[in-house]
mmCIF file of C-alpha atoms in Angstrom:
data_model
loop_
_atom_site.group_PDB
_atom_site.id
_atom_site.type_symbol
_atom_site.label_atom_id
_atom_site.label_comp_id
_atom_site.label_asym_id
_atom_site.label_seq_id
_atom_site.Cartn_x
_atom_site.Cartn_y
_atom_site.Cartn_z
ATOM 1 C CA MET A 731 -16.314 10.437 26.023
ATOM 2 C CA VAL A 732 -14.261 12.500 23.727
ATOM 3 C CA ASN A 733 -10.613 11.925 23.537
ATOM 4 C CA PHE A 734 -8.839 15.366 23.529
ATOM 5 C CA ARG A 735 -5.537 15.707 21.937
ATOM 6 C CA GLU A 736 -3.105 18.530 23.035
ATOM 7 C CA LYS A 737 -2.305 19.421 19.563
ATOM 8 C CA ALA A 738 -4.073 19.683 16.263
ATOM 9 C CA VAL A 739 -2.558 17.022 13.907
ATOM 10 C CA ALA A 740 -1.481 17.841 10.347
ATOM 11 C CA LEU A 741 -0.793 15.457 7.664
ATOM 12 C CA ILE A 742 1.438 16.486 5.071
ATOM 13 C CA VAL A 743 1.592 14.678 1.903
ATOM 14 C CA ASP A 744 4.100 15.360 -0.736
ATOM 15 C CA ASP A 745 6.136 13.070 -3.171
ATOM 16 C CA ASP A 746 9.124 15.313 -2.786
ATOM 17 C CA GLU A 747 11.251 14.560 0.089
ATOM 18 C CA GLU A 748 12.792 17.930 0.594
ATOM 19 C CA MET A 749 9.468 19.672 0.413
ATOM 20 C CA ARG A 750 7.967 17.100 2.946
ATOM 21 C CA HIS A 751 10.807 17.979 5.342
ATOM 22 C CA ILE A 752 10.701 21.728 5.358
ATOM 23 C CA VAL A 753 6.780 21.967 5.561
ATOM 24 C CA GLU A 754 6.856 19.430 8.421
ATOM 25 C CA HIS A 755 9.633 21.457 10.176
ATOM 26 C CA TYR A 756 7.716 24.800 9.827
ATOM 27 C CA VAL A 757 4.288 23.328 10.522
ATOM 28 C CA ASP A 758 5.614 21.603 13.747
ATOM 29 C CA ARG A 759 7.092 24.967 14.691
ATOM 30 C CA MET A 760 3.762 26.545 14.362
ATOM 31 C CA GLY A 761 2.401 24.182 17.063
ATOM 32 C CA TYR A 762 0.874 21.411 15.136
ATOM 33 C CA GLU A 763 1.504 17.691 15.728
ATOM 34 C CA THR A 764 2.862 16.495 12.264
ATOM 35 C CA CYS A 765 3.017 13.304 10.129
ATOM 36 C CA THR A 766 3.879 12.784 6.687
ATOM 37 C CA ALA A 767 2.941 10.823 3.563
ATOM 38 C CA VAL A 768 4.796 10.176 0.296
ATOM 39 C CA SER A 769 1.662 9.807 -1.679
ATOM 40 C CA ALA A 770 -2.082 10.158 -1.856
ATOM 41 C CA GLU A 771 -2.353 6.427 -1.569
ATOM 42 C CA ALA A 772 -0.132 6.303 1.507
ATOM 43 C CA ALA A 773 -2.288 9.368 3.010
ATOM 44 C CA LEU A 774 -5.468 7.288 2.548
ATOM 45 C CA GLU A 775 -4.066 4.247 4.278
ATOM 46 C CA MET A 776 -2.902 6.055 7.257
ATOM 47 C CA ILE A 777 -5.714 8.535 7.818
ATOM 48 C CA GLU A 778 -7.628 6.395 10.092
ATOM 49 C CA ALA A 779 -4.429 6.011 12.504
ATOM 50 C CA ALA A 780 -3.277 9.569 12.204
ATOM 51 C CA GLN A 781 -6.810 11.331 12.582
ATOM 52 C CA PRO A 782 -5.439 14.490 11.171
ATOM 53 C CA HIS A 783 -7.545 17.644 11.718
ATOM 54 C CA LEU A 784 -5.670 19.041 8.753
ATOM 55 C CA LEU A 785 -4.307 17.684 5.457
ATOM 56 C CA ILE A 786 -1.671 19.641 3.727
ATOM 57 C CA THR A 787 -1.347 18.077 0.109
ATOM 58 C CA ASP A 788 0.793 18.857 -3.036
ATOM 59 C CA ALA A 789 -1.404 19.083 -6.097
ATOM 60 C CA LEU A 790 0.931 17.466 -8.767
ATOM 61 C CA MET A 791 1.712 14.003 -7.634
ATOM 62 C CA PRO A 792 2.159 10.611 -9.467
ATOM 63 C CA ARG A 793 -0.862 8.386 -9.700
ATOM 64 C CA THR A 794 -3.608 9.960 -7.608
ATOM 65 C CA ASP A 795 -2.766 13.685 -7.549
ATOM 66 C CA GLY A 796 -3.511 15.982 -4.555
ATOM 67 C CA ARG A 797 -6.653 17.479 -5.991
ATOM 68 C CA GLU A 798 -8.102 13.964 -6.213
ATOM 69 C CA LEU A 799 -7.094 13.171 -2.758
ATOM 70 C CA CYS A 800 -8.701 16.293 -1.673
ATOM 71 C CA LYS A 801 -12.032 15.380 -3.122
ATOM 72 C CA GLN A 802 -11.718 11.804 -1.688
ATOM 73 C CA ILE A 803 -11.036 13.209 1.836
ATOM 74 C CA LYS A 804 -13.788 15.784 1.530
ATOM 75 C CA LEU A 805 -16.272 13.029 0.802
ATOM 76 C CA ARG A 806 -15.156 10.528 3.346
ATOM 77 C CA TYR A 807 -14.078 12.842 6.259
ATOM 78 C CA PRO A 808 -15.715 16.255 5.585
ATOM 79 C CA ARG A 809 -14.361 17.792 8.919
ATOM 80 C CA VAL A 810 -10.777 17.376 7.939
ATOM 81 C CA LYS A 811 -9.578 20.668 6.533
ATOM 82 C CA VAL A 812 -7.636 20.230 3.287
ATOM 83 C CA VAL A 813 -5.030 22.771 1.853
ATOM 84 C CA VAL A 814 -3.818 22.280 -1.422
ATOM 85 C CA MET A 815 -0.232 23.329 -2.632
ATOM 86 C CA THR A 816 0.859 24.054 -6.110
ATOM 87 C CA SER A 817 3.356 25.956 -8.020
ATOM 88 C CA LEU A 818 2.711 29.546 -8.811
ATOM 89 C CA TYR A 819 2.982 28.798 -12.468
ATOM 90 C CA LYS A 820 -0.119 26.404 -12.129
ATOM 91 C CA ALA A 821 -2.051 28.545 -9.788
ATOM 92 C CA ALA A 822 -4.050 30.518 -12.152
ATOM 93 C CA ARG A 823 -5.336 27.062 -13.659
ATOM 94 C CA TYR A 824 -5.773 25.222 -10.462
ATOM 95 C CA LYS A 825 -6.919 27.590 -7.836
ATOM 96 C CA SER A 826 -10.626 28.065 -8.690
ATOM 97 C CA GLU A 827 -10.597 24.401 -9.630
ATOM 98 C CA ALA A 828 -9.288 23.307 -6.215
ATOM 99 C CA TYR A 829 -12.029 25.030 -4.448
ATOM 100 C CA ARG A 830 -14.932 24.481 -6.988
ATOM 101 C CA VAL A 831 -14.255 20.816 -7.950
ATOM 102 C CA PHE A 832 -12.223 19.296 -5.372
ATOM 103 C CA HIS A 833 -13.670 21.280 -2.473
ATOM 104 C CA ALA A 834 -10.385 22.367 -0.717
ATOM 105 C CA ASP A 835 -10.574 24.565 2.323
ATOM 106 C CA GLY A 836 -7.237 26.310 1.460
ATOM 107 C CA TYR A 837 -4.882 27.062 -1.248
ATOM 108 C CA ILE A 838 -1.137 27.886 -1.274
ATOM 109 C CA THR A 839 1.468 28.429 -3.963
ATOM 110 C CA LYS A 840 4.884 27.095 -4.060
ATOM 111 C CA PRO A 841 7.518 28.519 -3.536
ATOM 112 C CA ILE A 842 5.876 28.502 0.045
ATOM 113 C CA ASP A 843 5.505 31.744 2.027
ATOM 114 C CA PHE A 844 5.545 30.211 5.680
ATOM 115 C CA ALA A 845 3.758 33.406 7.071
ATOM 116 C CA GLU A 846 1.064 32.718 4.404
ATOM 117 C CA LEU A 847 0.900 29.187 5.244
ATOM 118 C CA ARG A 848 0.664 29.932 9.108
ATOM 119 C CA ASN A 849 -2.355 32.314 8.270
ATOM 120 C CA VAL A 850 -4.148 29.804 6.289
ATOM 121 C CA LEU A 851 -3.573 27.055 8.754
ATOM 122 C CA GLN A 852 -4.635 29.201 11.783
ATOM 123 C CA ARG A 853 -7.711 30.252 9.847
ATOM 124 C CA LEU A 854 -8.851 26.698 9.439
ATOM 125 C CA VAL A 855 -7.489 25.116 12.473
ATOM 126 C CA PRO A 856 -6.287 27.472 15.155
ATOM 127 C CA VAL A 857 -3.527 26.302 17.358
ATOM 128 C CA HIS A 858 -4.947 25.906 20.751
ATOM 129 C CA GLN A 859 -5.136 23.360 23.643
ATOM 130 C CA GLY A 860 -7.612 20.432 23.409
ATOM 131 C CA HIS A 861 -8.604 19.104 19.953
ATOM 132 C CA PRO A 862 -10.948 16.317 19.879
ATOM 133 C CA ALA A 863 -9.250 13.365 18.289
ATOM 134 C CA GLY A 864 -12.347 11.991 16.786
ATOM 135 C CA GLU A 865 -13.262 15.303 15.152
ATOM 136 C CA ARG A 866 -13.231 13.763 11.697
ATOM 137 C CA GLN A 867 -16.097 11.578 10.675
ATOM 138 C CA MET B 493 17.522 19.796 16.237
ATOM 139 C CA ILE B 494 16.645 21.245 12.799
ATOM 140 C CA THR B 495 18.441 24.541 12.088
ATOM 141 C CA ALA B 496 18.684 27.142 9.366
ATOM 142 C CA ALA B 497 22.096 25.507 8.419
ATOM 143 C CA SER B 498 20.787 21.918 8.387
ATOM 144 C CA LEU B 499 17.942 22.995 5.981
ATOM 145 C CA ARG B 500 20.334 24.650 3.749
ATOM 146 C CA GLU B 501 22.620 21.637 3.862
ATOM 147 C CA ARG B 502 19.701 19.446 2.906
ATOM 148 C CA PHE B 503 18.545 21.440 -0.014
ATOM 149 C CA VAL B 504 22.333 21.620 -1.360
ATOM 150 C CA SER B 505 22.649 17.882 -0.967
ATOM 151 C CA GLY B 506 19.109 17.388 -2.593
ATOM 152 C CA LEU B 507 19.986 19.647 -5.615
ATOM 153 C CA GLY B 508 23.349 17.722 -6.129
ATOM 154 C CA ARG B 509 21.151 14.542 -6.233
ATOM 155 C CA ARG B 510 18.838 16.138 -8.734
ATOM 156 C CA ILE B 511 21.120 17.459 -11.264
ATOM 157 C CA PRO B 512 22.456 13.991 -12.504
ATOM 158 C CA ASP B 513 18.709 12.790 -12.471
ATOM 159 C CA LEU B 514 17.840 15.728 -14.849
ATOM 160 C CA ILE B 515 20.613 14.870 -16.992
ATOM 161 C CA GLU B 516 19.340 11.297 -17.094
ATOM 162 C CA LEU B 517 15.800 12.454 -17.962
ATOM 163 C CA LEU B 518 17.137 14.765 -20.502
ATOM 164 C CA ASP B 519 19.221 11.873 -22.322
ATOM 165 C CA SER B 520 15.901 9.831 -22.276
ATOM 166 C CA LEU B 521 13.984 12.703 -23.868
ATOM 167 C CA GLU B 522 16.397 12.998 -26.611
ATOM 168 C CA ILE B 523 15.786 9.289 -27.405
ATOM 169 C CA ASP B 524 12.197 9.213 -26.859
ATOM 170 C CA SER B 525 10.455 12.631 -27.273
ATOM 171 C CA THR B 526 7.262 11.463 -25.558
ATOM 172 C CA THR B 527 8.882 11.281 -22.140
ATOM 173 C CA VAL B 528 8.208 14.994 -21.414
ATOM 174 C CA ASP B 529 6.080 14.227 -18.469
ATOM 175 C CA PRO B 530 8.750 13.093 -16.068
ATOM 176 C CA VAL B 531 11.064 15.788 -17.107
ATOM 177 C CA MET B 532 8.213 18.502 -16.263
ATOM 178 C CA ARG B 533 7.613 16.749 -12.965
ATOM 179 C CA ALA B 534 11.275 16.900 -12.102
ATOM 180 C CA PHE B 535 11.580 20.683 -12.985
ATOM 181 C CA HIS B 536 8.162 21.340 -11.288
ATOM 182 C CA SER B 537 9.504 19.940 -7.914
ATOM 183 C CA LEU B 538 12.697 21.780 -8.120
ATOM 184 C CA ALA B 539 10.784 25.036 -8.807
ATOM 185 C CA GLY B 540 8.642 24.609 -5.763
ATOM 186 C CA ILE B 541 11.595 23.682 -3.459
ATOM 187 C CA GLY B 542 14.119 26.379 -4.441
ATOM 188 C CA GLY B 543 12.329 29.367 -3.318
ATOM 189 C CA THR B 544 10.902 27.419 -0.336
ATOM 190 C CA TYR B 545 14.488 26.829 0.993
ATOM 191 C CA GLY B 546 15.388 30.509 0.223
ATOM 192 C CA PHE B 547 16.981 30.108 -3.413
ATOM 193 C CA PRO B 548 14.757 31.974 -5.811
ATOM 194 C CA ASP B 549 17.262 31.652 -8.579
ATOM 195 C CA VAL B 550 16.888 27.990 -8.545
ATOM 196 C CA THR B 551 12.909 28.476 -8.840
ATOM 197 C CA THR B 552 13.281 31.014 -11.788
ATOM 198 C CA LEU B 553 15.526 28.567 -13.803
ATOM 199 C CA ALA B 554 13.387 25.402 -13.084
ATOM 200 C CA ARG B 555 10.252 27.341 -13.614
ATOM 201 C CA GLN B 556 11.482 28.176 -17.245
ATOM 202 C CA ALA B 557 12.148 24.587 -17.815
ATOM 203 C CA GLU B 558 8.777 23.604 -16.468
ATOM 204 C CA VAL B 559 6.982 26.086 -18.679
ATOM 205 C CA ARG B 560 8.753 24.876 -21.803
ATOM 206 C CA CYS B 561 7.735 21.122 -20.987
ATOM 207 C CA ASP B 562 4.182 22.194 -20.255
ATOM 208 C CA GLU B 563 4.223 24.181 -23.710
ATOM 209 C CA TRP B 564 5.066 20.733 -25.337
ATOM 210 C CA ILE B 565 2.685 18.790 -23.486
ATOM 211 C CA ARG B 566 -0.339 21.198 -24.085
ATOM 212 C CA SER B 567 0.482 21.878 -27.854
ATOM 213 C CA GLY B 568 1.021 18.004 -28.477
ATOM 214 C CA VAL B 569 4.369 19.143 -30.354
ATOM 215 C CA ALA B 570 7.235 16.891 -29.404
ATOM 216 C CA PRO B 571 10.434 18.711 -28.511
ATOM 217 C CA VAL B 572 13.428 18.280 -30.915
ATOM 218 C CA ALA B 573 17.110 18.163 -30.133
ATOM 219 C CA GLY B 574 17.332 21.980 -29.956
ATOM 220 C CA ASP B 575 14.629 22.172 -27.382
ATOM 221 C CA VAL B 576 16.466 19.452 -25.230
ATOM 222 C CA ASN B 577 19.581 21.550 -25.557
ATOM 223 C CA GLU B 578 17.734 24.364 -24.088
ATOM 224 C CA LEU B 579 16.831 22.343 -20.976
ATOM 225 C CA ARG B 580 20.421 21.296 -20.829
ATOM 226 C CA ASP B 581 21.605 24.855 -20.661
ATOM 227 C CA ILE B 582 19.273 25.411 -17.754
ATOM 228 C CA VAL B 583 20.501 22.305 -16.012
ATOM 229 C CA GLU B 584 24.021 23.575 -16.667
ATOM 230 C CA ARG B 585 23.158 26.839 -14.832
ATOM 231 C CA LEU B 586 21.666 24.839 -11.873
ATOM 232 C CA ALA B 587 24.882 23.052 -11.588
ATOM 233 C CA THR B 588 26.677 26.166 -11.439
ATOM 234 C CA ILE B 589 24.546 27.500 -8.639
ATOM 235 C CA HIS B 590 24.967 24.225 -6.861
ATOM 236 C CA ARG B 591 28.954 24.553 -7.162
ATOM 237 C CA LEU B 592 28.723 28.053 -5.843
ATOM 238 C CA LEU B 593 26.617 27.035 -2.743
#
Protein backbone atom coordinates (compact mmCIF):
# COMPACT_ATOMS: atom_id res chain seq x y z
CA MET A 1 0.00 0.00 0.00
CA VAL A 2 1.40 3.38 -0.96
CA ASN A 3 1.51 6.01 1.76
CA PHE A 4 0.38 9.30 0.19
CA ARG A 5 1.63 12.60 1.58
CA GLU A 6 -0.47 15.71 1.32
CA LYS A 7 2.36 17.83 0.02
CA ALA A 8 5.41 17.23 -2.12
CA VAL A 9 8.58 17.51 -0.03
CA ALA A 10 11.47 19.77 -1.00
CA LEU A 11 14.89 19.40 0.64
CA ILE A 12 16.87 22.65 0.41
CA VAL A 13 20.65 22.40 0.69
CA ASP A 14 22.83 25.48 1.10
CA ASP A 15 25.71 26.28 3.43
CA ASP A 16 24.53 29.89 3.62
CA GLU A 17 22.02 30.44 6.42
CA GLU A 18 20.32 33.48 4.87
CA MET A 19 19.91 31.71 1.54
CA ARG A 20 18.46 28.59 3.15
CA HIS A 21 16.04 30.71 5.10
CA ILE A 22 14.63 32.70 2.18
CA VAL A 23 14.43 29.74 -0.20
CA GLU A 24 12.67 27.69 2.48
CA HIS A 25 10.24 30.55 3.06
CA TYR A 26 9.27 30.94 -0.59
CA VAL A 27 9.20 27.22 -1.41
CA ASP A 28 6.94 26.69 1.60
CA ARG A 29 4.67 29.47 0.31
CA MET A 30 4.58 27.75 -3.09
CA GLY A 31 2.89 24.81 -1.36
CA TYR A 32 5.72 22.36 -0.75
CA GLU A 33 6.66 20.82 2.57
CA THR A 34 10.23 21.90 3.25
CA CYS A 35 13.25 20.68 5.14
CA THR A 36 16.82 21.99 5.02
CA ALA A 37 20.40 20.78 5.20
CA VAL A 38 23.58 22.82 5.73
CA SER A 39 25.79 20.63 3.53
CA ALA A 40 25.78 17.86 0.96
CA GLU A 41 26.89 15.44 3.66
CA ALA A 42 23.96 16.43 5.91
CA ALA A 43 21.56 16.09 2.97
CA LEU A 44 22.76 12.56 2.23
CA GLU A 45 22.35 11.66 5.90
CA MET A 46 18.78 12.90 6.11
CA ILE A 47 17.45 11.87 2.72
CA GLU A 48 16.13 8.47 3.86
CA ALA A 49 14.10 10.07 6.63
CA ALA A 50 12.98 13.12 4.67
CA GLN A 51 12.01 11.22 1.49
CA PRO A 52 12.02 14.36 -0.65
CA HIS A 53 10.45 14.60 -4.09
CA LEU A 54 12.66 17.57 -4.88
CA LEU A 55 16.16 18.54 -3.89
CA ILE A 56 17.24 22.16 -4.37
CA THR A 57 20.97 22.59 -3.86
CA ASP A 58 23.59 25.29 -4.08
CA ALA A 59 26.35 24.41 -6.54
CA LEU A 60 29.30 25.87 -4.66
CA MET A 61 29.65 24.44 -1.16
CA PRO A 62 32.66 23.38 0.92
CA ARG A 63 33.73 19.72 0.78
CA THR A 64 31.14 17.96 -1.42
CA ASP A 65 29.67 20.60 -3.71
CA GLY A 66 26.12 20.67 -5.01
CA ARG A 67 26.94 19.27 -8.41
CA GLU A 68 28.55 16.20 -6.89
CA LEU A 69 25.57 15.88 -4.53
CA CYS A 70 23.30 16.02 -7.57
CA LYS A 71 25.25 13.25 -9.24
CA GLN A 72 25.08 11.02 -6.15
CA ILE A 73 21.36 11.63 -5.65
CA LYS A 74 20.54 10.88 -9.29
CA LEU A 75 22.52 7.65 -9.09
CA ARG A 76 20.94 6.45 -5.83
CA TYR A 77 17.48 8.04 -6.01
CA PRO A 78 16.77 8.70 -9.69
CA ARG A 79 13.18 9.76 -9.10
CA VAL A 80 14.17 12.67 -6.87
CA LYS A 81 14.16 15.81 -9.00
CA VAL A 82 17.27 17.93 -8.46
CA VAL A 83 17.54 21.66 -9.05
CA VAL A 84 21.01 23.23 -8.89
CA MET A 85 21.44 26.89 -7.92
CA THR A 86 24.52 28.92 -8.74
CA SER A 87 25.57 32.51 -9.19
CA LEU A 88 24.86 34.22 -12.46
CA TYR A 89 28.60 34.76 -12.86
CA LYS A 90 29.25 31.00 -12.83
CA ALA A 91 26.19 30.09 -14.85
CA ALA A 92 27.79 29.98 -18.28
CA ARG A 93 30.42 27.54 -17.08
CA TYR A 94 28.19 25.41 -14.87
CA LYS A 95 24.84 25.19 -16.61
CA SER A 96 25.60 22.70 -19.36
CA GLU A 97 27.85 20.76 -17.00
CA ALA A 98 25.05 20.52 -14.42
CA TYR A 99 22.74 18.90 -16.96
CA ARG A 100 25.26 16.85 -18.92
CA VAL A 101 27.66 15.61 -16.24
CA PHE A 102 25.66 15.81 -13.04
CA HIS A 103 22.22 15.03 -14.49
CA ALA A 104 20.37 17.91 -12.86
CA ASP A 105 16.68 18.25 -13.73
CA GLY A 106 16.62 22.02 -13.33
CA TYR A 107 18.97 24.94 -12.98
CA ILE A 108 18.49 28.42 -11.58
CA THR A 109 20.80 31.36 -11.04
CA LYS A 110 21.40 33.48 -7.96
CA PRO A 111 20.20 36.06 -7.14
CA ILE A 112 17.04 33.99 -7.25
CA ASP A 113 14.02 35.10 -9.21
CA PHE A 114 11.27 33.33 -7.26
CA ALA A 115 8.86 33.40 -10.19
CA GLU A 116 11.46 31.50 -12.18
CA LEU A 117 12.01 29.07 -9.31
CA ARG A 118 8.27 28.49 -9.05
CA ASN A 119 8.11 27.66 -12.78
CA VAL A 120 11.01 25.22 -12.51
CA LEU A 121 9.56 23.46 -9.45
CA GLN A 122 6.06 23.29 -10.91
CA ARG A 123 7.45 21.75 -14.09
CA LEU A 124 9.31 19.08 -12.13
CA VAL A 125 6.93 18.35 -9.25
CA PRO A 126 3.59 20.12 -9.59
CA VAL A 127 1.91 21.10 -6.34
CA HIS A 128 -1.19 18.97 -5.96
CA GLN A 129 -2.76 16.70 -3.42
CA GLY A 130 -1.40 13.20 -2.90
CA HIS A 131 2.30 12.56 -3.46
CA PRO A 132 3.45 9.00 -2.88
CA ALA A 133 5.95 9.15 -0.03
CA GLY A 134 7.94 6.27 -1.45
CA GLU A 135 8.22 7.84 -4.87
CA ARG A 136 11.99 7.87 -4.73
CA GLN A 137 13.84 4.58 -5.19
CA MET B 1 5.13 34.48 10.86
CA ILE B 2 7.73 35.52 8.30
CA THR B 3 7.05 38.92 6.74
CA ALA B 4 8.86 41.07 4.20
CA ALA B 5 10.05 43.22 7.12
CA SER B 6 11.44 40.23 9.00
CA LEU B 7 13.24 39.01 5.87
CA ARG B 8 14.77 42.46 5.44
CA GLU B 9 15.79 42.51 9.09
CA ARG B 10 17.40 39.11 8.71
CA PHE B 11 19.37 40.25 5.66
CA VAL B 12 20.54 43.46 7.33
CA SER B 13 21.61 41.55 10.42
CA GLY B 14 23.41 38.95 8.28
CA LEU B 15 25.19 41.66 6.27
CA GLY B 16 26.33 43.26 9.52
CA ARG B 17 27.80 39.93 10.58
CA ARG B 18 29.49 39.31 7.23
CA ILE B 19 31.37 42.62 7.00
CA PRO B 20 33.78 41.97 9.92
CA ASP B 21 34.19 38.41 8.63
CA LEU B 22 35.21 39.79 5.22
CA ILE B 23 37.67 42.22 6.83
CA GLU B 24 39.20 39.32 8.77
CA LEU B 25 39.48 37.23 5.58
CA LEU B 26 41.19 40.12 3.77
CA ASP B 27 43.61 40.55 6.69
CA SER B 28 44.49 36.86 6.31
CA LEU B 29 44.80 37.24 2.54
CA GLU B 30 47.28 40.07 2.99
CA ILE B 31 49.45 37.81 5.16
CA ASP B 32 49.00 34.68 3.07
CA SER B 33 48.14 35.27 -0.58
CA THR B 34 47.14 31.62 -1.08
CA THR B 35 43.95 32.08 0.95
CA VAL B 36 41.91 33.45 -1.95
CA ASP B 37 39.40 30.60 -1.98
CA PRO B 38 37.61 31.41 1.31
CA VAL B 39 37.53 35.08 0.31
CA MET B 40 35.92 34.17 -3.01
CA ARG B 41 33.37 31.93 -1.28
CA ALA B 42 32.41 34.71 1.13
CA PHE B 43 31.84 37.21 -1.69
CA HIS B 44 30.08 34.52 -3.75
CA SER B 45 27.56 33.92 -0.94
CA LEU B 46 26.96 37.62 -0.52
CA ALA B 47 26.48 38.09 -4.27
CA GLY B 48 23.84 35.38 -4.19
CA ILE B 49 21.83 36.61 -1.26
CA GLY B 50 21.95 40.37 -1.98
CA GLY B 51 19.66 40.39 -4.98
CA THR B 52 17.64 37.46 -3.65
CA TYR B 53 16.65 39.61 -0.66
CA GLY B 54 16.04 42.62 -2.91
CA PHE B 55 19.39 44.40 -2.59
CA PRO B 56 20.94 44.32 -6.08
CA ASP B 57 23.67 46.84 -5.20
CA VAL B 58 25.06 44.36 -2.70
CA THR B 59 25.14 41.70 -5.41
CA THR B 60 26.89 44.04 -7.87
CA LEU B 61 29.66 44.91 -5.41
CA ALA B 62 30.11 41.38 -4.08
CA ARG B 63 30.23 39.99 -7.60
CA GLN B 64 33.01 42.45 -8.57
CA ALA B 65 35.06 41.02 -5.72
CA GLU B 66 34.12 37.44 -6.56
CA VAL B 67 35.22 37.95 -10.17
CA ARG B 68 38.58 39.40 -9.07
CA CYS B 69 39.19 36.41 -6.76
CA ASP B 70 38.18 33.99 -9.50
CA GLU B 71 40.65 35.65 -11.91
CA TRP B 72 43.47 35.19 -9.39
CA ILE B 73 42.56 31.55 -8.80
CA ARG B 74 42.25 30.72 -12.50
CA SER B 75 45.41 32.57 -13.54
CA GLY B 76 47.47 31.23 -10.63
CA VAL B 77 48.72 34.76 -9.97
CA ALA B 78 48.67 35.62 -6.27
CA PRO B 79 47.13 38.97 -5.29
CA VAL B 80 49.41 41.74 -4.06
CA ALA B 81 48.65 44.41 -1.46
CA GLY B 82 47.08 46.75 -4.02
CA ASP B 83 44.72 43.99 -5.11
CA VAL B 84 43.65 43.35 -1.52
CA ASN B 85 43.03 47.08 -1.08
CA GLU B 86 40.70 46.94 -4.07
CA LEU B 87 38.65 44.35 -2.18
CA ARG B 88 38.85 46.44 1.00
CA ASP B 89 37.29 49.34 -0.92
CA ILE B 90 34.44 47.06 -1.93
CA VAL B 91 33.93 45.96 1.68
CA GLU B 92 33.89 49.61 2.75
CA ARG B 93 31.18 50.34 0.18
CA LEU B 94 29.21 47.34 1.45
CA ALA B 95 29.59 48.69 4.98
CA THR B 96 28.23 52.05 3.82
CA ILE B 97 25.19 50.33 2.31
CA HIS B 98 24.71 48.46 5.58
CA ARG B 99 24.84 51.70 7.60
CA LEU B 100 22.17 53.21 5.36
CA LEU B 101 19.76 50.27 5.63
